[in-house]
PDB file of C-alpha atoms in Angstrom:
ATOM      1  CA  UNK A   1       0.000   0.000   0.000  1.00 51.00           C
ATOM      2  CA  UNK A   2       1.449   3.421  -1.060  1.00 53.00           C
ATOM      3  CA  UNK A   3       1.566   5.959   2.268  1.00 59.00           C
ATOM      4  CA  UNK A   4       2.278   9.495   1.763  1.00 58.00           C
ATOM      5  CA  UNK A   5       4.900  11.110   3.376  1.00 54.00           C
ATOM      6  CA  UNK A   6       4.186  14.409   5.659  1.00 58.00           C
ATOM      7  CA  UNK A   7       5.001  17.587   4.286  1.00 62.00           C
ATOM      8  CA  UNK A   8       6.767  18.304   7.440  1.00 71.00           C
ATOM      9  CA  UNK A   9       8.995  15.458   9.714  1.00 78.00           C
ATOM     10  CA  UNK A  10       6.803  15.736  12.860  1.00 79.00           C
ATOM     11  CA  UNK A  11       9.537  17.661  15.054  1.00 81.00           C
ATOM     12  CA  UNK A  12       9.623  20.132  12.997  1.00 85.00           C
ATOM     13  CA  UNK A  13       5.944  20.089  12.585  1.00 84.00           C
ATOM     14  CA  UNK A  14       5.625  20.185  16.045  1.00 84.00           C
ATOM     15  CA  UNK A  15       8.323  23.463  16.510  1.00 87.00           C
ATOM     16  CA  UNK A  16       6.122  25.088  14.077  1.00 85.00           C
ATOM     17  CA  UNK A  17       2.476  23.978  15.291  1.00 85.00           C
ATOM     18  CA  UNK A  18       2.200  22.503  18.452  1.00 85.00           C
ATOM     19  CA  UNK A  19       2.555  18.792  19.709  1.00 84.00           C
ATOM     20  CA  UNK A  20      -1.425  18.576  19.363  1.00 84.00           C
ATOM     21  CA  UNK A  21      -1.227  19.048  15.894  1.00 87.00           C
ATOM     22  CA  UNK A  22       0.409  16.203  15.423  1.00 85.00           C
ATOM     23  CA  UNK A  23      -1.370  12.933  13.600  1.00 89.00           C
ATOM     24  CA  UNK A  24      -1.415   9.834  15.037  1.00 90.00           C
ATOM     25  CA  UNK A  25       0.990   8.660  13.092  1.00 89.00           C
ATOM     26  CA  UNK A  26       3.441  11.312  12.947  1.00 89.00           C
ATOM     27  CA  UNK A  27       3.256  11.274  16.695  1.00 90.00           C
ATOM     28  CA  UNK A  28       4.070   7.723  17.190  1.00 90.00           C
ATOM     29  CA  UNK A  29       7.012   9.049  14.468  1.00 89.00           C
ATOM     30  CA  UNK A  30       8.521  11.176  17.131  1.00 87.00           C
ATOM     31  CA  UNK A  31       8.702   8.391  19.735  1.00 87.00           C
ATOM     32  CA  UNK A  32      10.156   5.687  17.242  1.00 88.00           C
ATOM     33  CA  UNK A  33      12.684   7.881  15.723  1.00 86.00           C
ATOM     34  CA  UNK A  34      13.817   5.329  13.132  1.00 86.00           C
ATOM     35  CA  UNK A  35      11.900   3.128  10.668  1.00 85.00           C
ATOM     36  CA  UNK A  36      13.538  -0.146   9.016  1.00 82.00           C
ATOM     37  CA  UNK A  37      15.242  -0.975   5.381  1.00 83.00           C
ATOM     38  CA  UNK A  38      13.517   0.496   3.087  1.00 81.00           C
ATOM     39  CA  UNK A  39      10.507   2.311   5.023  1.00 85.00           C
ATOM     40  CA  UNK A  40      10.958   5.449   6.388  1.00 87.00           C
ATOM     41  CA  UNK A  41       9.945   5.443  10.333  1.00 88.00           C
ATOM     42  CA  UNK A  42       6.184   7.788   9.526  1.00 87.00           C
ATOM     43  CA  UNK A  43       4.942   5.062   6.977  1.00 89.00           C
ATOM     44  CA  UNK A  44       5.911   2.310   9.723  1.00 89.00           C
ATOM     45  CA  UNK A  45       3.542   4.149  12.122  1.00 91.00           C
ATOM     46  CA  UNK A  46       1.019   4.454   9.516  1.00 91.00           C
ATOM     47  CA  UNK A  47       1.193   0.667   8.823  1.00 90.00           C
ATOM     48  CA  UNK A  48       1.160  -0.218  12.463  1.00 92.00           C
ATOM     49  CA  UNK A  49      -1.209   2.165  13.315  1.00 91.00           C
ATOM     50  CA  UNK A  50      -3.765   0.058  10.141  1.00 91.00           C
ATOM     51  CA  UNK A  51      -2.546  -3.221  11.611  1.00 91.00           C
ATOM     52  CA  UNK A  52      -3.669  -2.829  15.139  1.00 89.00           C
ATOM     53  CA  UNK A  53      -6.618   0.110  14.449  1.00 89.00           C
ATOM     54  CA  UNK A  54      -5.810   2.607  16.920  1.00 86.00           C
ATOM     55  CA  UNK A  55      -2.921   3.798  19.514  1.00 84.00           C
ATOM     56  CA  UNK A  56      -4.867   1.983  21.693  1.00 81.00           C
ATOM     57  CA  UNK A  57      -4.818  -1.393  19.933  1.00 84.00           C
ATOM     58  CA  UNK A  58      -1.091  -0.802  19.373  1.00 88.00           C
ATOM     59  CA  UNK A  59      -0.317   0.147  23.018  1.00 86.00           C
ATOM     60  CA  UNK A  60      -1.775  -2.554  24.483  1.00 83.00           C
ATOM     61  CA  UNK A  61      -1.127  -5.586  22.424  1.00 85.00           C
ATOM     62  CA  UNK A  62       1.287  -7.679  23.995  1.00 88.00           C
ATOM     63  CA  UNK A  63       4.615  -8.906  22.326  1.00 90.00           C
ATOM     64  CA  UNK A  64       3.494 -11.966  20.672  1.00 90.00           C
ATOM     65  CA  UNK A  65       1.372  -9.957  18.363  1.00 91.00           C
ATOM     66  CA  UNK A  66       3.921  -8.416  16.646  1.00 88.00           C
ATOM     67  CA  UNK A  67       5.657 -12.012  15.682  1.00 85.00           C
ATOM     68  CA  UNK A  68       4.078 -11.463  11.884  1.00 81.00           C
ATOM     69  CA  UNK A  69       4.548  -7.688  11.954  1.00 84.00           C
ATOM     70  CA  UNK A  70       7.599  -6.438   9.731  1.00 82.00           C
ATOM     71  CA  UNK A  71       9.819  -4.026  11.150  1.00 78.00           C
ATOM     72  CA  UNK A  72       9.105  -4.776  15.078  1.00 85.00           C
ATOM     73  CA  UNK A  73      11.623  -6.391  17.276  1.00 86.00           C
ATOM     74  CA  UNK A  74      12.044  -6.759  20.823  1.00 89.00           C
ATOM     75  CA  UNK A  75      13.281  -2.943  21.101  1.00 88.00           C
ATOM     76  CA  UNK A  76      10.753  -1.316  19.190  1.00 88.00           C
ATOM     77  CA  UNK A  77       8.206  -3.348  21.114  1.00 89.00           C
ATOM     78  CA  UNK A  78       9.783  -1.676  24.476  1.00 91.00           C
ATOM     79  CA  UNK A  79      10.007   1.268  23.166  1.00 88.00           C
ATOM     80  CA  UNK A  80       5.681   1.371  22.406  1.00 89.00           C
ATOM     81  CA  UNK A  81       5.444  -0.621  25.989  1.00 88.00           C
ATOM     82  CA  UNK A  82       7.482   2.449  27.681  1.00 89.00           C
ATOM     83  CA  UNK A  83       4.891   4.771  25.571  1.00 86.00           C
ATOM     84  CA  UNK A  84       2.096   3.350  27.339  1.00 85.00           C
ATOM     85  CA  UNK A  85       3.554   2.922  30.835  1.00 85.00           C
ATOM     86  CA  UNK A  86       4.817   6.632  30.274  1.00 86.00           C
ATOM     87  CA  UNK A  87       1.464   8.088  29.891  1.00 82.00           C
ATOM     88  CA  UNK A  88      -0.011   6.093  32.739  1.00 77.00           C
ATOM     89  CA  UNK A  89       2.226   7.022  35.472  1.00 83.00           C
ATOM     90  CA  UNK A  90       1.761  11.224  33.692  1.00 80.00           C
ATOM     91  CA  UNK A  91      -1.587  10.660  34.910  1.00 72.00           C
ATOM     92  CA  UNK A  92      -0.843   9.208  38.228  1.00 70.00           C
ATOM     93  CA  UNK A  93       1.397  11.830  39.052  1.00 73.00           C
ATOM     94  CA  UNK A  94      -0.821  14.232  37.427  1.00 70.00           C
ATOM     95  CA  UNK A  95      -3.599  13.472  39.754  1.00 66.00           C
ATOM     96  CA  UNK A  96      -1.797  14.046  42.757  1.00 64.00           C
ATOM     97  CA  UNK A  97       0.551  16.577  41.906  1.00 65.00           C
ATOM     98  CA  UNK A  98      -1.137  19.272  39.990  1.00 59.00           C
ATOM     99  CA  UNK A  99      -3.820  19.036  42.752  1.00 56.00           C
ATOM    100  CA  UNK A 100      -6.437  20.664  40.524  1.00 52.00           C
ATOM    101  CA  UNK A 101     -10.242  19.990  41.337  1.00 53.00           C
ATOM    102  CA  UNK A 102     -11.106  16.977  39.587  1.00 64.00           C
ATOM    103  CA  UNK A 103     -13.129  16.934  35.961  1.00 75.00           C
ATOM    104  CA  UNK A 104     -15.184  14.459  34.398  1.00 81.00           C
ATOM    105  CA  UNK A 105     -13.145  14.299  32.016  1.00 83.00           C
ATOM    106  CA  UNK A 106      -9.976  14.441  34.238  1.00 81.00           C
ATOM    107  CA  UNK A 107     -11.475  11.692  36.135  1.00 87.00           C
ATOM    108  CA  UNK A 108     -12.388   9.544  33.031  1.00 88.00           C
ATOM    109  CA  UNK A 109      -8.910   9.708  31.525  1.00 85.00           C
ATOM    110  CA  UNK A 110      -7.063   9.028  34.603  1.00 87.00           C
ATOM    111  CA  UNK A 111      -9.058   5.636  35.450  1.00 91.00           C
ATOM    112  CA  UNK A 112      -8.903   4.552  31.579  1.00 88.00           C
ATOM    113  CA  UNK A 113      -4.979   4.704  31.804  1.00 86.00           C
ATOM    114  CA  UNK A 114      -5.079   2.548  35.027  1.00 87.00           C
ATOM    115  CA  UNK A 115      -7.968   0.275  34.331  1.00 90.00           C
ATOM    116  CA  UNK A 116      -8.302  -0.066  30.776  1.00 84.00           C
ATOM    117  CA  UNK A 117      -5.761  -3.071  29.968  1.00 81.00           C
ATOM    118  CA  UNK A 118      -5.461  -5.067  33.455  1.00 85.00           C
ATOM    119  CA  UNK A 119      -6.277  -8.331  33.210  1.00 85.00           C
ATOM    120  CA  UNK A 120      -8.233  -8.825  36.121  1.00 91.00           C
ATOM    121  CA  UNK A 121     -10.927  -6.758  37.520  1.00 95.00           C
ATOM    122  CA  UNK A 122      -9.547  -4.242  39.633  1.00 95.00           C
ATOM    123  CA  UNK A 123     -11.589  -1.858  42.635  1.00 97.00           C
ATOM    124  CA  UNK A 124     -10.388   1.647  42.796  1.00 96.00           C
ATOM    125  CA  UNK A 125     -10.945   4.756  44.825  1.00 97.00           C
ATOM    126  CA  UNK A 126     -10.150   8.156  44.221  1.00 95.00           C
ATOM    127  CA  UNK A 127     -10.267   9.613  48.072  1.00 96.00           C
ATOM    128  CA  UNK A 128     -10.804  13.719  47.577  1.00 94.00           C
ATOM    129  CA  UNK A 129     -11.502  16.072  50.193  1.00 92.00           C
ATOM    130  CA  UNK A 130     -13.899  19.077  50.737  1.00 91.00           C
ATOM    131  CA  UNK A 131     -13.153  20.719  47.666  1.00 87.00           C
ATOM    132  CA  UNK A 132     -12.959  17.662  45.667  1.00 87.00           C
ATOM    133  CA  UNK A 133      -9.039  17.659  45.279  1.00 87.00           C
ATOM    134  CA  UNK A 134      -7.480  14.548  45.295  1.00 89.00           C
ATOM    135  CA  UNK A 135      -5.785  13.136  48.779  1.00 90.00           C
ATOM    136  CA  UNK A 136      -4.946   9.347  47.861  1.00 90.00           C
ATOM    137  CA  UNK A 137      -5.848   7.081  44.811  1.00 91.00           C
ATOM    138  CA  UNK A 138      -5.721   3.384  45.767  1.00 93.00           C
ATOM    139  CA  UNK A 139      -6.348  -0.263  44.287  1.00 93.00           C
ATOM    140  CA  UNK A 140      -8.206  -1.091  46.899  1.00 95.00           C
ATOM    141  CA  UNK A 141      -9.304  -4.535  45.889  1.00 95.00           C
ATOM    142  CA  UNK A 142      -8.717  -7.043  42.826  1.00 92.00           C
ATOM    143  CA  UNK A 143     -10.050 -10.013  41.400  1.00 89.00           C
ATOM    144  CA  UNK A 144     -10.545 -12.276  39.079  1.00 88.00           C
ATOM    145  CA  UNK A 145     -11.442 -12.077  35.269  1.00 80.00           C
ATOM    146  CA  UNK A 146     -14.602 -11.455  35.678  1.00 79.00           C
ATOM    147  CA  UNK A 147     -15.605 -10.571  39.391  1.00 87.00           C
ATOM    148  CA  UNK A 148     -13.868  -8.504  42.332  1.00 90.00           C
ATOM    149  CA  UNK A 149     -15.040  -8.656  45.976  1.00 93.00           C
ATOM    150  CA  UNK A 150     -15.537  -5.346  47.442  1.00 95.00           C
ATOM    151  CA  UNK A 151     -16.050  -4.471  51.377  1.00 96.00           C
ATOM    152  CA  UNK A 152     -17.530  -1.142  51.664  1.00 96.00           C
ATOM    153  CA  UNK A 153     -16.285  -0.962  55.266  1.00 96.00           C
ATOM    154  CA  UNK A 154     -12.525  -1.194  53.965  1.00 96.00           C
ATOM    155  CA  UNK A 155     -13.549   2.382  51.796  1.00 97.00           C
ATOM    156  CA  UNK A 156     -15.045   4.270  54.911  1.00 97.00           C
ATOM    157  CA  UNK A 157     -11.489   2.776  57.005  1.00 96.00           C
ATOM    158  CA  UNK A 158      -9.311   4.242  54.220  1.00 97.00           C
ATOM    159  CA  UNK A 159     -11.529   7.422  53.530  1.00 97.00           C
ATOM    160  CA  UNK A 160     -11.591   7.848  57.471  1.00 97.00           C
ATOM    161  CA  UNK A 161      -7.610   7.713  57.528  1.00 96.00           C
ATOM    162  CA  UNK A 162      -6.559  10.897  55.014  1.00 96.00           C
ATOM    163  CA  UNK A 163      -9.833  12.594  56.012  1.00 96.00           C
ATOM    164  CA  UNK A 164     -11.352  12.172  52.925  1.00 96.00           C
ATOM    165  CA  UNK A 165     -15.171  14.115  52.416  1.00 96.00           C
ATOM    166  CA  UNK A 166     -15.804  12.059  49.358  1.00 96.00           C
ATOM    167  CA  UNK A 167     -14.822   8.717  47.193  1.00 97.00           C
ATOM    168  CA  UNK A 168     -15.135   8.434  43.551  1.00 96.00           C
ATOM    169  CA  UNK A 169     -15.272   4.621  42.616  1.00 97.00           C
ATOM    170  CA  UNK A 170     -14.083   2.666  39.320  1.00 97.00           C
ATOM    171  CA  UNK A 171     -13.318  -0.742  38.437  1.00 97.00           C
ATOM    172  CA  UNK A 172     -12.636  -2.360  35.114  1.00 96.00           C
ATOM    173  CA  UNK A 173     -14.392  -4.880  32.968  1.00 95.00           C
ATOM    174  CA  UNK A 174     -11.792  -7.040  31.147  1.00 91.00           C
ATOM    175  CA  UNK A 175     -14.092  -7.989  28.650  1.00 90.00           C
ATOM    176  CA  UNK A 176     -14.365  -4.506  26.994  1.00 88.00           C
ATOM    177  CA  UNK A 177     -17.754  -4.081  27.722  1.00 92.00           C
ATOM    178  CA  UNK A 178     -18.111  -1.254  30.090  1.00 94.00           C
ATOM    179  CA  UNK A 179     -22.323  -1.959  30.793  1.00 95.00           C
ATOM    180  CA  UNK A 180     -22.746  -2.090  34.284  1.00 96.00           C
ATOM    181  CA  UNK A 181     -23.898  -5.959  36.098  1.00 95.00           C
ATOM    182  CA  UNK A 182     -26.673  -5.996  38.523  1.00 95.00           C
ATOM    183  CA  UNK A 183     -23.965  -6.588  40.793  1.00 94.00           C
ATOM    184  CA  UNK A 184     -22.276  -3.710  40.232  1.00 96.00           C
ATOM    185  CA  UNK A 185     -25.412  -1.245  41.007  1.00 96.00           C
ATOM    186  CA  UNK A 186     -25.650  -3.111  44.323  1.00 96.00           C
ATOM    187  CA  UNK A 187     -22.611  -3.139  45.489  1.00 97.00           C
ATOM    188  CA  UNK A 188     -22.904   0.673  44.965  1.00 97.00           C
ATOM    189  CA  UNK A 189     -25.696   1.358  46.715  1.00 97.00           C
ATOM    190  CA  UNK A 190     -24.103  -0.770  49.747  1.00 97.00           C
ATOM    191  CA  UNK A 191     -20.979   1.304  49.590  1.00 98.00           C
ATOM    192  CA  UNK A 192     -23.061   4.788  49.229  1.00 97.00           C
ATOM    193  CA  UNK A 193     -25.445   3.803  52.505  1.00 97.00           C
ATOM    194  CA  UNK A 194     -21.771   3.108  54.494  1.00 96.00           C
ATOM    195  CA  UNK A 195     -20.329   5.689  53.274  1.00 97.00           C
ATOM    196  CA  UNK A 196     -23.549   7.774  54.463  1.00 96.00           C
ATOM    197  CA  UNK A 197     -22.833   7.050  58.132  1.00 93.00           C
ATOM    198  CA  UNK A 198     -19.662   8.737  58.398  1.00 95.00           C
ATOM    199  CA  UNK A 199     -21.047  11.577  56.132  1.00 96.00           C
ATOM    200  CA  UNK A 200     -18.811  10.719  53.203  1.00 97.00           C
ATOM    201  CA  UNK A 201     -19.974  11.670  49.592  1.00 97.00           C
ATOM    202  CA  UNK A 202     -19.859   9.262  46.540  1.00 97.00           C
ATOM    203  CA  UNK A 203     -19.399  11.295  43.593  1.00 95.00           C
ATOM    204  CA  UNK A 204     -19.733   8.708  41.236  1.00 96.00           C
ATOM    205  CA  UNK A 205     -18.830   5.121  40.074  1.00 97.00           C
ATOM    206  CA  UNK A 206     -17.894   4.559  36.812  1.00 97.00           C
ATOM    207  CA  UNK A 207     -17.091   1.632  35.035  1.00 97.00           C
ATOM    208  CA  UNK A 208     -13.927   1.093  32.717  1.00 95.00           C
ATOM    209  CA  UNK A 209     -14.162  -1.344  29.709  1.00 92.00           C
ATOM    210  CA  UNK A 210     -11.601  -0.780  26.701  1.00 85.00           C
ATOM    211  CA  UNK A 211     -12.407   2.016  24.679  1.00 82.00           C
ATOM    212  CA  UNK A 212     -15.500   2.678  26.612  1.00 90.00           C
ATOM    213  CA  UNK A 213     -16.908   3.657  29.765  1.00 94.00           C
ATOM    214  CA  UNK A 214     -20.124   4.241  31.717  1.00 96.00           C
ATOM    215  CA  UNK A 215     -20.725   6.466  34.614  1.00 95.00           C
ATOM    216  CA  UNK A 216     -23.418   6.291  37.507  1.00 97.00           C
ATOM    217  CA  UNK A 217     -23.611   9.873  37.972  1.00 95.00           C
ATOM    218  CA  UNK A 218     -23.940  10.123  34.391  1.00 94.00           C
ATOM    219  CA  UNK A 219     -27.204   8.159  33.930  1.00 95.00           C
ATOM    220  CA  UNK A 220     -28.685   9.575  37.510  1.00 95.00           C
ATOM    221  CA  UNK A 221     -28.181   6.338  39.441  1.00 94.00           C
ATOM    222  CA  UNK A 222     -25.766   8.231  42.608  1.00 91.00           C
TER     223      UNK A 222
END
């Protein structure tokens, strides 16, 4: 398949523009640096980018995909695993350092870069205080493939501890699908009526699946 090169490599693109002007492709460029024999390093992205269908497809697949893929070896593969694992600790860091009062959309893109790949389901808090800035972030409780016990007791205990005035709750489906179980709106009405006794707010419970996501407060259920 014939790709078209960019007018402009995407550093200098990016002096001239801004990183968010960047493509896809030409961003993944940047990171890469080099492409193989005989095909420059942007038409590699491109033709990564078609094999896997996104940067999230390509970020997340796991080394063993790439066995029939020209042009990645074991460093290359690092290299797009360090991409990944560099964006989710930005967020971590972001979440506790920049101390801003949490968004919706803040929120959403925080949890996705924790929750969206694990292989397990995984029970997470986000402990804020009065004026909804973060305190503490915490897996608080993992499971299996396709269940997680929760004890709403544990999330008053750790709320109690860094004096937290509300909880935000997540967890992952490893399926993908991010449509909330039964079990899922009752285990969040049992944590909400716990939480109530010690006068801590749930903000909202959303549910992480890849690509996708659903929150309670969203659809009026908290």
């Amino acid at each position: 398949m014939d790709f078209t090169l960019p007018l402009l490599l995407p550093r200098e693109k990016m002096l001239q523009y801004g990183i968010t002007s960047l493509t896809d492709a030409e961003l993944l460029a940047l990171f890469l640096r080099t492409g193989t024999p005989g095909k420059s390093v942007f038409v590699l992205s491109q033709e990564l980018l078609q094999h896997f269908g996104s940067l999230y497809g390509l970020l997340t697949a796991e080394l063993p995909e790439f066995k029939h893929v020209e042009g990645i070896g074991v460093a290359k593969y690092a290299q797009l695993k360090g991409i990944a694992e560099l964006a989710r600790r930005y967020h971590s860091v972001r979440m506790l350092e920049d101390n801003p009062l949490l968004s919706p959309e803040m929120t959403r893109d925080f949890l996705q870069s924790q929750l969206s790949d694990a292989e397990r389901e995984i029970f997470m808090v986000i402990f804020l205080d009065n004026q909804n800035r973060v305190l503490k972030h915490s897996r608080l409780f993992s499971g299996t493939l396709s269940h997680v016990e929760v004890h709403p007791r544990e999330i008053v205990r750790e709320a109690i501890k860094v004096n937290a005035a509300a909880v935000i709750l997540a967890h992952n489906h490893p399926s993908g699908c991010a449509k909330p179980s039964q079990a899922d709106k009752e285990i969040t009405e049992r944590i909400i009526k716990c939480c109530q006794f010690m006068d801590i707010r749930v903000l909202d419970h959303l549910v992480i699946g890849r690509g996708e996501y659903v929150s309670f407060a969203e659809h009026g259920w908290i």
